[in-house]
PDB file of C-alpha atoms and ligand atoms in Angstrom:
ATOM      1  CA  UNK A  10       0.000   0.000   0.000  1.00  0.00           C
ATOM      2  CA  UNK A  11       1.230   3.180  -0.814  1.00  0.00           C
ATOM      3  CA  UNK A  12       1.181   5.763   1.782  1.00  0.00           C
ATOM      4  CA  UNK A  13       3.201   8.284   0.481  1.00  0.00           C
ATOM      5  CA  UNK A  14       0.733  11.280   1.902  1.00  0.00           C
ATOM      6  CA  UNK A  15      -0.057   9.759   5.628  1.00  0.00           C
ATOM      7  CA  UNK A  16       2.044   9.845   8.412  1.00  0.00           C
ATOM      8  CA  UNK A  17       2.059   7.675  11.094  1.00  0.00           C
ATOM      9  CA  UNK A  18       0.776   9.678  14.507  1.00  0.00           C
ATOM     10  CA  UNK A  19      -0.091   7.042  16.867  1.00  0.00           C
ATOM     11  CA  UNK A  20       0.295   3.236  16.909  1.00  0.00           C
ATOM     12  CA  UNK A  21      -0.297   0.663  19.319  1.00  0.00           C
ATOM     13  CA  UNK A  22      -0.629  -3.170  19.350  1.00  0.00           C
ATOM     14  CA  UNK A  23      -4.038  -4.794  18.405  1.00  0.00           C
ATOM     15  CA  UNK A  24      -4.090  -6.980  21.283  1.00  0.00           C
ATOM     16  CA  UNK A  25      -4.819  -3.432  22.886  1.00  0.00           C
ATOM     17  CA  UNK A  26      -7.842  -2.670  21.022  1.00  0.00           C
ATOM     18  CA  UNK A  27      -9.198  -6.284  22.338  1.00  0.00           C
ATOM     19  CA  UNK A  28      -8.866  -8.003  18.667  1.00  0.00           C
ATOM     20  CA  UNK A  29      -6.620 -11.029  20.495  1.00  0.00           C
ATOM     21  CA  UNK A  30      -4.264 -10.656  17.497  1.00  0.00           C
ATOM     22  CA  UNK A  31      -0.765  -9.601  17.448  1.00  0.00           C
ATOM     23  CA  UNK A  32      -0.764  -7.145  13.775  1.00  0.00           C
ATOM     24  CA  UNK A  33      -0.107  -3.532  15.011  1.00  0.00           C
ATOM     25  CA  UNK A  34      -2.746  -1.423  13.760  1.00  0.00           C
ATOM     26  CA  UNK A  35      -2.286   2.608  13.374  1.00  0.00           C
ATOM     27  CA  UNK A  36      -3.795   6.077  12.901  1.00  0.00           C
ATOM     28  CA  UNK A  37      -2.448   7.378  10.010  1.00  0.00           C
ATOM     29  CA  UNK A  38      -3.141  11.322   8.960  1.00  0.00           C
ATOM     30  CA  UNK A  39      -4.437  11.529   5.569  1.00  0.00           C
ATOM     31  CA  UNK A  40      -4.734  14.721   4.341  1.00  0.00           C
ATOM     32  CA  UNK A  41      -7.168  16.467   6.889  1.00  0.00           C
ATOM     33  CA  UNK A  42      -8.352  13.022   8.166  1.00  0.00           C
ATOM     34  CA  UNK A  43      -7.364  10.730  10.322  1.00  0.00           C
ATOM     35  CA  UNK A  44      -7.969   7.057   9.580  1.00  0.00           C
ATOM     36  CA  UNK A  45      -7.787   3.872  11.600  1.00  0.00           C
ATOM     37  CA  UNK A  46      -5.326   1.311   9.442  1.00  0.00           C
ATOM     38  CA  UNK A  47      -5.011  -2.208   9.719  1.00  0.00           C
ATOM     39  CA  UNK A  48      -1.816  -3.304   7.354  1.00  0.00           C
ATOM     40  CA  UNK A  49      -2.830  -7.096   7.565  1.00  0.00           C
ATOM     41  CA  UNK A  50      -6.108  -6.875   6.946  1.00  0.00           C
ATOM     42  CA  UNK A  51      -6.185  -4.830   4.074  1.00  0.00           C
ATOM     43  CA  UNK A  52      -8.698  -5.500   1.537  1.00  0.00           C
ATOM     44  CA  UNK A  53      -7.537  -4.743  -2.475  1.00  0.00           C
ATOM     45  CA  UNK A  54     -10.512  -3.000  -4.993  1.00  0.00           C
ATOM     46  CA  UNK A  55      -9.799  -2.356  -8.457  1.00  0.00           C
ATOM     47  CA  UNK A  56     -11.012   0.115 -10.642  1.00  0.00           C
ATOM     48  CA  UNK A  57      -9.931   1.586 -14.135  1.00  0.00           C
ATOM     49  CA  UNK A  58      -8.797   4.954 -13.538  1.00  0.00           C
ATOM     50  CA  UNK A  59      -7.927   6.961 -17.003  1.00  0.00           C
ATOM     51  CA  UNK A  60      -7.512   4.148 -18.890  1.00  0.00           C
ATOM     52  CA  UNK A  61      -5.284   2.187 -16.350  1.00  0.00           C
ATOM     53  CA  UNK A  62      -6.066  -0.611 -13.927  1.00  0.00           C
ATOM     54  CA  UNK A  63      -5.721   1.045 -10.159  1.00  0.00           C
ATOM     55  CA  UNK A  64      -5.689  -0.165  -6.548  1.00  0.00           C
ATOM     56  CA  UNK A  65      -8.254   1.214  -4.636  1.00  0.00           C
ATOM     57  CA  UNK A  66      -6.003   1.539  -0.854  1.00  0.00           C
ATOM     58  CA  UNK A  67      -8.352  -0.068   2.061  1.00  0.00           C
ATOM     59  CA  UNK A  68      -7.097   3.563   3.406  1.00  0.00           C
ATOM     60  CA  UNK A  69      -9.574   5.386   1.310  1.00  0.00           C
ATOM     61  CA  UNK A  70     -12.143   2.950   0.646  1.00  0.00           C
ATOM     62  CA  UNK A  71     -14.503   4.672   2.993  1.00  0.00           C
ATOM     63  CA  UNK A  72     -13.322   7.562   2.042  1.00  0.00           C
ATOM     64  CA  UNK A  73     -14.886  10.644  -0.392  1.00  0.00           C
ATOM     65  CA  UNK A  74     -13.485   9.382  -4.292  1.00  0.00           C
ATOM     66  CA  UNK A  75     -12.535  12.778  -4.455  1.00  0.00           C
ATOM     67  CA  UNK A  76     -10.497  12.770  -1.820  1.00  0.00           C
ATOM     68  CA  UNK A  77      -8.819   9.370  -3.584  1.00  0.00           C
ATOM     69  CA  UNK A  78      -8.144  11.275  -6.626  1.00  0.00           C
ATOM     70  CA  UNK A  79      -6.488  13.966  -5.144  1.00  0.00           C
ATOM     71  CA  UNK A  80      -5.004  12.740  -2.614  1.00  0.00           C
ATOM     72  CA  UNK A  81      -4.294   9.627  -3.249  1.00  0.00           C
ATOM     73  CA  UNK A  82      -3.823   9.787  -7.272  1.00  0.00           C
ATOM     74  CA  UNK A  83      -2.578  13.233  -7.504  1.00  0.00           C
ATOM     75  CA  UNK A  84      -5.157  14.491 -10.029  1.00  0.00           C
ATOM     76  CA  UNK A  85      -5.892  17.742  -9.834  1.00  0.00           C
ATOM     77  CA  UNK A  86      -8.513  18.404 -12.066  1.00  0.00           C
ATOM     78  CA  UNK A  87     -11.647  17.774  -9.915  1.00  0.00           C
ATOM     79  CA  UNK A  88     -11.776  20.520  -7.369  1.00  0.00           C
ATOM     80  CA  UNK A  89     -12.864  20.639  -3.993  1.00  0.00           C
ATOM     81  CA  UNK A  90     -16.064  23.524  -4.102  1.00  0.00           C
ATOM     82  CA  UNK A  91     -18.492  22.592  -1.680  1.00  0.00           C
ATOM     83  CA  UNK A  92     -18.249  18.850  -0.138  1.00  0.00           C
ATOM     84  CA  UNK A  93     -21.855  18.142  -0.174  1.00  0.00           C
ATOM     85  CA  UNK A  94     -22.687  18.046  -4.430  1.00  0.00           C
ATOM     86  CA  UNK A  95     -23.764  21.263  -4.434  1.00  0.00           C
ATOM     87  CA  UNK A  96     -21.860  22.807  -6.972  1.00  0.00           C
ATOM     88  CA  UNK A  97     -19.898  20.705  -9.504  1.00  0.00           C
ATOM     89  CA  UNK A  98     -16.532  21.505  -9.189  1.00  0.00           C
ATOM     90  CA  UNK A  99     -15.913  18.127  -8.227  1.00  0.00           C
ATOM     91  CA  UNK A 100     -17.201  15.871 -11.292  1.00  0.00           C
ATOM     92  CA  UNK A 101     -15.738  13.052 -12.519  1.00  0.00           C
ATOM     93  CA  UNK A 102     -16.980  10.491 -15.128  1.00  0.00           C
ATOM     94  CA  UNK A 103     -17.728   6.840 -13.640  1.00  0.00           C
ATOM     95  CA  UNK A 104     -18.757   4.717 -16.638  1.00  0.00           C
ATOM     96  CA  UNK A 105     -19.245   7.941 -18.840  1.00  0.00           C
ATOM     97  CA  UNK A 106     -21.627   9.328 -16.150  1.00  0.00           C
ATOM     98  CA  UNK A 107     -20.940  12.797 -14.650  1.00  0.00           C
ATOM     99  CA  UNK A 108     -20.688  12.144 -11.501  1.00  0.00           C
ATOM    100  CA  UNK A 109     -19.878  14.089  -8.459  1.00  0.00           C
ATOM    101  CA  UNK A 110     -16.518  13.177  -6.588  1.00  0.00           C
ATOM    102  CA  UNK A 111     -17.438  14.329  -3.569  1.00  0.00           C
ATOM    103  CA  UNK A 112     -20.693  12.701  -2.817  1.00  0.00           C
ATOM    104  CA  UNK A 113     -19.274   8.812  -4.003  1.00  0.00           C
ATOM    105  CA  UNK A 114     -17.516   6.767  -1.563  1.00  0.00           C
ATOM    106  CA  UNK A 115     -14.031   5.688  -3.197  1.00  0.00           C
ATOM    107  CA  UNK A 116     -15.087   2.167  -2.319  1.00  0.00           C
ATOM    108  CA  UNK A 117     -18.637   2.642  -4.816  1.00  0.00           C
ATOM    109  CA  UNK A 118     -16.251   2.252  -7.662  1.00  0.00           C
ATOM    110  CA  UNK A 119     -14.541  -1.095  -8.007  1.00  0.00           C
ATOM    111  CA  UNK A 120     -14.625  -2.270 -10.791  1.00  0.00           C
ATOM    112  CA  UNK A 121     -15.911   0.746 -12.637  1.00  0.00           C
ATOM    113  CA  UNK A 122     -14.231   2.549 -15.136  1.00  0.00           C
ATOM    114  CA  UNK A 123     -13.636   6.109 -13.939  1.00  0.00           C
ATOM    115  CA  UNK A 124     -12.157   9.056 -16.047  1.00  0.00           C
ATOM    116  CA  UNK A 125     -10.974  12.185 -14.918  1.00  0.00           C
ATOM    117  CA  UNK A 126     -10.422  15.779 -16.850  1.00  0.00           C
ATOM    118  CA  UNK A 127      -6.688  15.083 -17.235  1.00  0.00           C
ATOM    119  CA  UNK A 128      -7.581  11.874 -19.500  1.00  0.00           C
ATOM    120  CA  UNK A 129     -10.679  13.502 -21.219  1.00  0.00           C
ATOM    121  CA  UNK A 130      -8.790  14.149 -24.308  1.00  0.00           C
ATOM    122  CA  UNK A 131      -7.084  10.925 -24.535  1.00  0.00           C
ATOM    123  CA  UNK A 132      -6.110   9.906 -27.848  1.00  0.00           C
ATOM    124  CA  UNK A 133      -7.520  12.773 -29.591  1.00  0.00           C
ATOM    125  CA  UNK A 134      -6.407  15.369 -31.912  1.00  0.00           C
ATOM    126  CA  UNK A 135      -4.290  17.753 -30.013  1.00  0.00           C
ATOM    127  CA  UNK A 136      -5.076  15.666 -27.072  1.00  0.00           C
ATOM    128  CA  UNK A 137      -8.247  17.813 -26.332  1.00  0.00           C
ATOM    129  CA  UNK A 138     -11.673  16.500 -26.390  1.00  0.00           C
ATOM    130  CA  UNK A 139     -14.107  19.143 -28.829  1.00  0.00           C
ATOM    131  CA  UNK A 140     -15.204  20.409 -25.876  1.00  0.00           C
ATOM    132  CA  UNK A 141     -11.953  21.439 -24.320  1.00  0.00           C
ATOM    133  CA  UNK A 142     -11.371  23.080 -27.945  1.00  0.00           C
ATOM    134  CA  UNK A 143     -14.323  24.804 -27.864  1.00  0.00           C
ATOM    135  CA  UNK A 144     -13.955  26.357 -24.801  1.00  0.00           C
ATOM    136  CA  UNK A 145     -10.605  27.710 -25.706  1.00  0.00           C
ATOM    137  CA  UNK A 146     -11.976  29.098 -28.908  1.00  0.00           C
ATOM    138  CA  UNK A 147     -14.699  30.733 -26.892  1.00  0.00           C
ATOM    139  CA  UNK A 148     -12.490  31.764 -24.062  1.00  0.00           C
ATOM    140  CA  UNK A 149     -14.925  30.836 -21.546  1.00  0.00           C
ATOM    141  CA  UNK A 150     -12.562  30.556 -17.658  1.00  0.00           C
ATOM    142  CA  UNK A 151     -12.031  33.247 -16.172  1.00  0.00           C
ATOM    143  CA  UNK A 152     -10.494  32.226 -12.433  1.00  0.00           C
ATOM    144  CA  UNK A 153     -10.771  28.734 -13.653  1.00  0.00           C
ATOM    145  CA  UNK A 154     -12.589  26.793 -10.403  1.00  0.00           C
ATOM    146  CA  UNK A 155     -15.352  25.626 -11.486  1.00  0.00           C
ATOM    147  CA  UNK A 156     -14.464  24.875 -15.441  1.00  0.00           C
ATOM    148  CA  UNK A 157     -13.400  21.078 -14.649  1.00  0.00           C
ATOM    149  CA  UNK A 158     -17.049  20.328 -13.413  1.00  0.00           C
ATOM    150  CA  UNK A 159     -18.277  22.448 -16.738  1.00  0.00           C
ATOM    151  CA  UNK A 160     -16.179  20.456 -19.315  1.00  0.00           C
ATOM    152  CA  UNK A 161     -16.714  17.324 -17.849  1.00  0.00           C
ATOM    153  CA  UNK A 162     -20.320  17.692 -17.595  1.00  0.00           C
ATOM    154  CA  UNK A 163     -20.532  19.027 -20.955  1.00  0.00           C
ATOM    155  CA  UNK A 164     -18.759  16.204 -22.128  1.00  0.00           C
ATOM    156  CA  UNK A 165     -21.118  13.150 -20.614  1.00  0.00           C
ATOM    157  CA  UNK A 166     -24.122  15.478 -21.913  1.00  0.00           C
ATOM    158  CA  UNK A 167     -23.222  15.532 -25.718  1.00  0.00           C
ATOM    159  CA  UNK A 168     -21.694  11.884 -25.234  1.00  0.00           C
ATOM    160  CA  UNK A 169     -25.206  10.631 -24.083  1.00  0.00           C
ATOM    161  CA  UNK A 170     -27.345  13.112 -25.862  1.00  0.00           C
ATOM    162  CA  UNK A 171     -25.691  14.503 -29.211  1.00  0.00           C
ATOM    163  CA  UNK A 172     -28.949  16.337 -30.075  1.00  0.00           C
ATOM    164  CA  UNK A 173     -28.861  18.038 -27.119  1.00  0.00           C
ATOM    165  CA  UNK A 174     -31.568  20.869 -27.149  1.00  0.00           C
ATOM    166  CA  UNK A 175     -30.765  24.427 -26.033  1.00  0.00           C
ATOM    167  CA  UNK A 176     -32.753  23.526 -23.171  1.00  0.00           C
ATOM    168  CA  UNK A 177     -31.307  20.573 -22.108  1.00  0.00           C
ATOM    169  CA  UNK A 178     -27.679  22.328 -22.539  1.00  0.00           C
ATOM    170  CA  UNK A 179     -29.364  24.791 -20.022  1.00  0.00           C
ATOM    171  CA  UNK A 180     -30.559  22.279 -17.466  1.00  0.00           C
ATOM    172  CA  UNK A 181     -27.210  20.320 -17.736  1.00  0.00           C
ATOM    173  CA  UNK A 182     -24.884  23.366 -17.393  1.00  0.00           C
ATOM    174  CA  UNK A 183     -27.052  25.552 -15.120  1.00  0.00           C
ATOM    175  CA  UNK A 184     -26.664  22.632 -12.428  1.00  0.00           C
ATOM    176  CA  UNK A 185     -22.738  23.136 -12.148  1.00  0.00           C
ATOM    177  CA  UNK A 186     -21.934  26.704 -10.017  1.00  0.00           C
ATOM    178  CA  UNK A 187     -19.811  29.194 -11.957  1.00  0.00           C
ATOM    179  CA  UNK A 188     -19.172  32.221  -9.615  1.00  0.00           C
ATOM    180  CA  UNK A 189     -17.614  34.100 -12.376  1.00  0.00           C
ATOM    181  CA  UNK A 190     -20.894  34.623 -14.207  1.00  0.00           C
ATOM    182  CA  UNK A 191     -19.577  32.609 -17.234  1.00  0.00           C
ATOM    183  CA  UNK A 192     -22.457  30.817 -18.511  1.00  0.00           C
ATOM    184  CA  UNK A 193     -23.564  32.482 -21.570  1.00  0.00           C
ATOM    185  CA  UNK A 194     -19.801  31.873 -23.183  1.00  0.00           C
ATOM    186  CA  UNK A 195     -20.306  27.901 -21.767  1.00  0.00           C
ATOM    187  CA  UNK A 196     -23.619  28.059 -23.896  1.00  0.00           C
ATOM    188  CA  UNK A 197     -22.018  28.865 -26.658  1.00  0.00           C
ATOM    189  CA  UNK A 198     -18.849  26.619 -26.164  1.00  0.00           C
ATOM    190  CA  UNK A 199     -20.890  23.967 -25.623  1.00  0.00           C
ATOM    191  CA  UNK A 200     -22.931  24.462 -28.972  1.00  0.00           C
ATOM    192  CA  UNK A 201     -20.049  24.683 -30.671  1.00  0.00           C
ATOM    193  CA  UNK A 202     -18.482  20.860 -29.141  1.00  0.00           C
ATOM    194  CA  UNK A 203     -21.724  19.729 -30.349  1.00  0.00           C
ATOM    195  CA  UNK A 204     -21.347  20.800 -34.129  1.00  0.00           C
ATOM    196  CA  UNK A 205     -17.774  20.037 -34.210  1.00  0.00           C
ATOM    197  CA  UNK A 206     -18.908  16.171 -32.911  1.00  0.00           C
ATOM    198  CA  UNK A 207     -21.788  15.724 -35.143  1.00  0.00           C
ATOM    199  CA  UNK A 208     -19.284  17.123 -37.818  1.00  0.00           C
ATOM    200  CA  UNK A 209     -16.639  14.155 -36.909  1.00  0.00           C
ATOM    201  CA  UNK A 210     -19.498  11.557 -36.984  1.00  0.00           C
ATOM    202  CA  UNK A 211     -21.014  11.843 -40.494  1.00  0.00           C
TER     203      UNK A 211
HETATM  204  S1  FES B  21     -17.398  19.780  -4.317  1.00  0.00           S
HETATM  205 FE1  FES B  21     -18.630  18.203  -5.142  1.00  0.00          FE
HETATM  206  S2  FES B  21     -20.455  19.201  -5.764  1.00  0.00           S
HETATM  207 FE2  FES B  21     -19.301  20.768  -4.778  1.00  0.00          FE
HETATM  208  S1  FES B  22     -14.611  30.680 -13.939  1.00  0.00           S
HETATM  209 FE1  FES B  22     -14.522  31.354 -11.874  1.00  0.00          FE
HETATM  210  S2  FES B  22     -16.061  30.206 -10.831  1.00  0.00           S
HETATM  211 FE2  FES B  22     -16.331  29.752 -12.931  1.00  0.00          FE
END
């Protein structure tokens, strides 16, 4: 198990915490957390993380998956906005859903395929998916916190729905919180993702 972020803060034998075995257990500090840890009885999950089979760490399986990405993983691209799936920031696909990071447990998804914004233009032109070229084109961040949960909502709405209305663009984008005030630009960028995939599927 890697636990290149925790540090150890307190250990003691198990036989003191009445299990009758003889494996030390720990605290460890993860981050802001503190979590009981149990080396031998560590239980592997599996998930595909950006294309690549990953360990899920018994550490974090009860844990916020956001808090395993960024953590854990080291990606960066979901933010931390609110904690409670209010606002978007934190979205992540899992199985090509937008989902939010910081509502899933990290445990929820073994053996689901889960992609982040730094592996959303995998393999394509320029390595940018249409709409991360569209919202260049159209300029749309401005301080830049909330644009991961934008673009990867955008991009599980025009995956599922490629006739996406103007109102369902609406309903879809108007759910993620941009403090900026940058939503009529992330109409337009998002309109202009869509042509550019219908283009690239005739
Ligand atoms: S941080 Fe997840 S919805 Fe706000
Ligand atoms: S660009 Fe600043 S919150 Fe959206």
């Amino acid at each position: 198990m890697q636990v290149h972020e925790m540090s150890k803060i307190k250990a003691m034998p198990a036989t003191e915490r009445g299990s009758g075995d003889e494996d030390f257990g720990a605290i460890v500090q993860v981050g802001r957390r503190s979590i009981a840890y149990t080396p031998s009885k560590e239980v592997r999950m599996r998930f595909t993380l950006n294309g690549n089979e990953a360990d899920i760490p018994s550490a974090f399986a009860e844990d916020r998956l956001l808090w395993l990405l960024r953590d854990h993983f080291h990606l960066n691209g979901p933010k931390y906005g609110c904690g409670v799936g209010a606002c978007g920031a934190c979205v992540v696909h899992v199985d090509g859903e937008a989902q939010r990071s910081c509502l899933l447990m990290a445990g929820d998804v073994g053996g689901r395929r889960v992609v982040t914004l730094e592996h959303l233009g995998a393999g394509r032109d320029g390595g940018l998916h249409p709409v991360q070229k569209a919202w260049i084109d159209a300029g749309v961040p401005q301080c830049g916190y909330c644009q991961n949960g934008l673009i990867m909502t955008a991009a599980a709405l025009l995956a599922a729905n490629p006739d996406a209305t103007a109102r369902d663009i609406s309903a879809a984008m108007d759910d993620v919180i941009c403090r900026c005030g940058t939503h009529q630009r992330i109409r337009t960028a998002v309109v202009a993702a869509q042509t550019s995939i219908r283009r690239r599927s005739r």
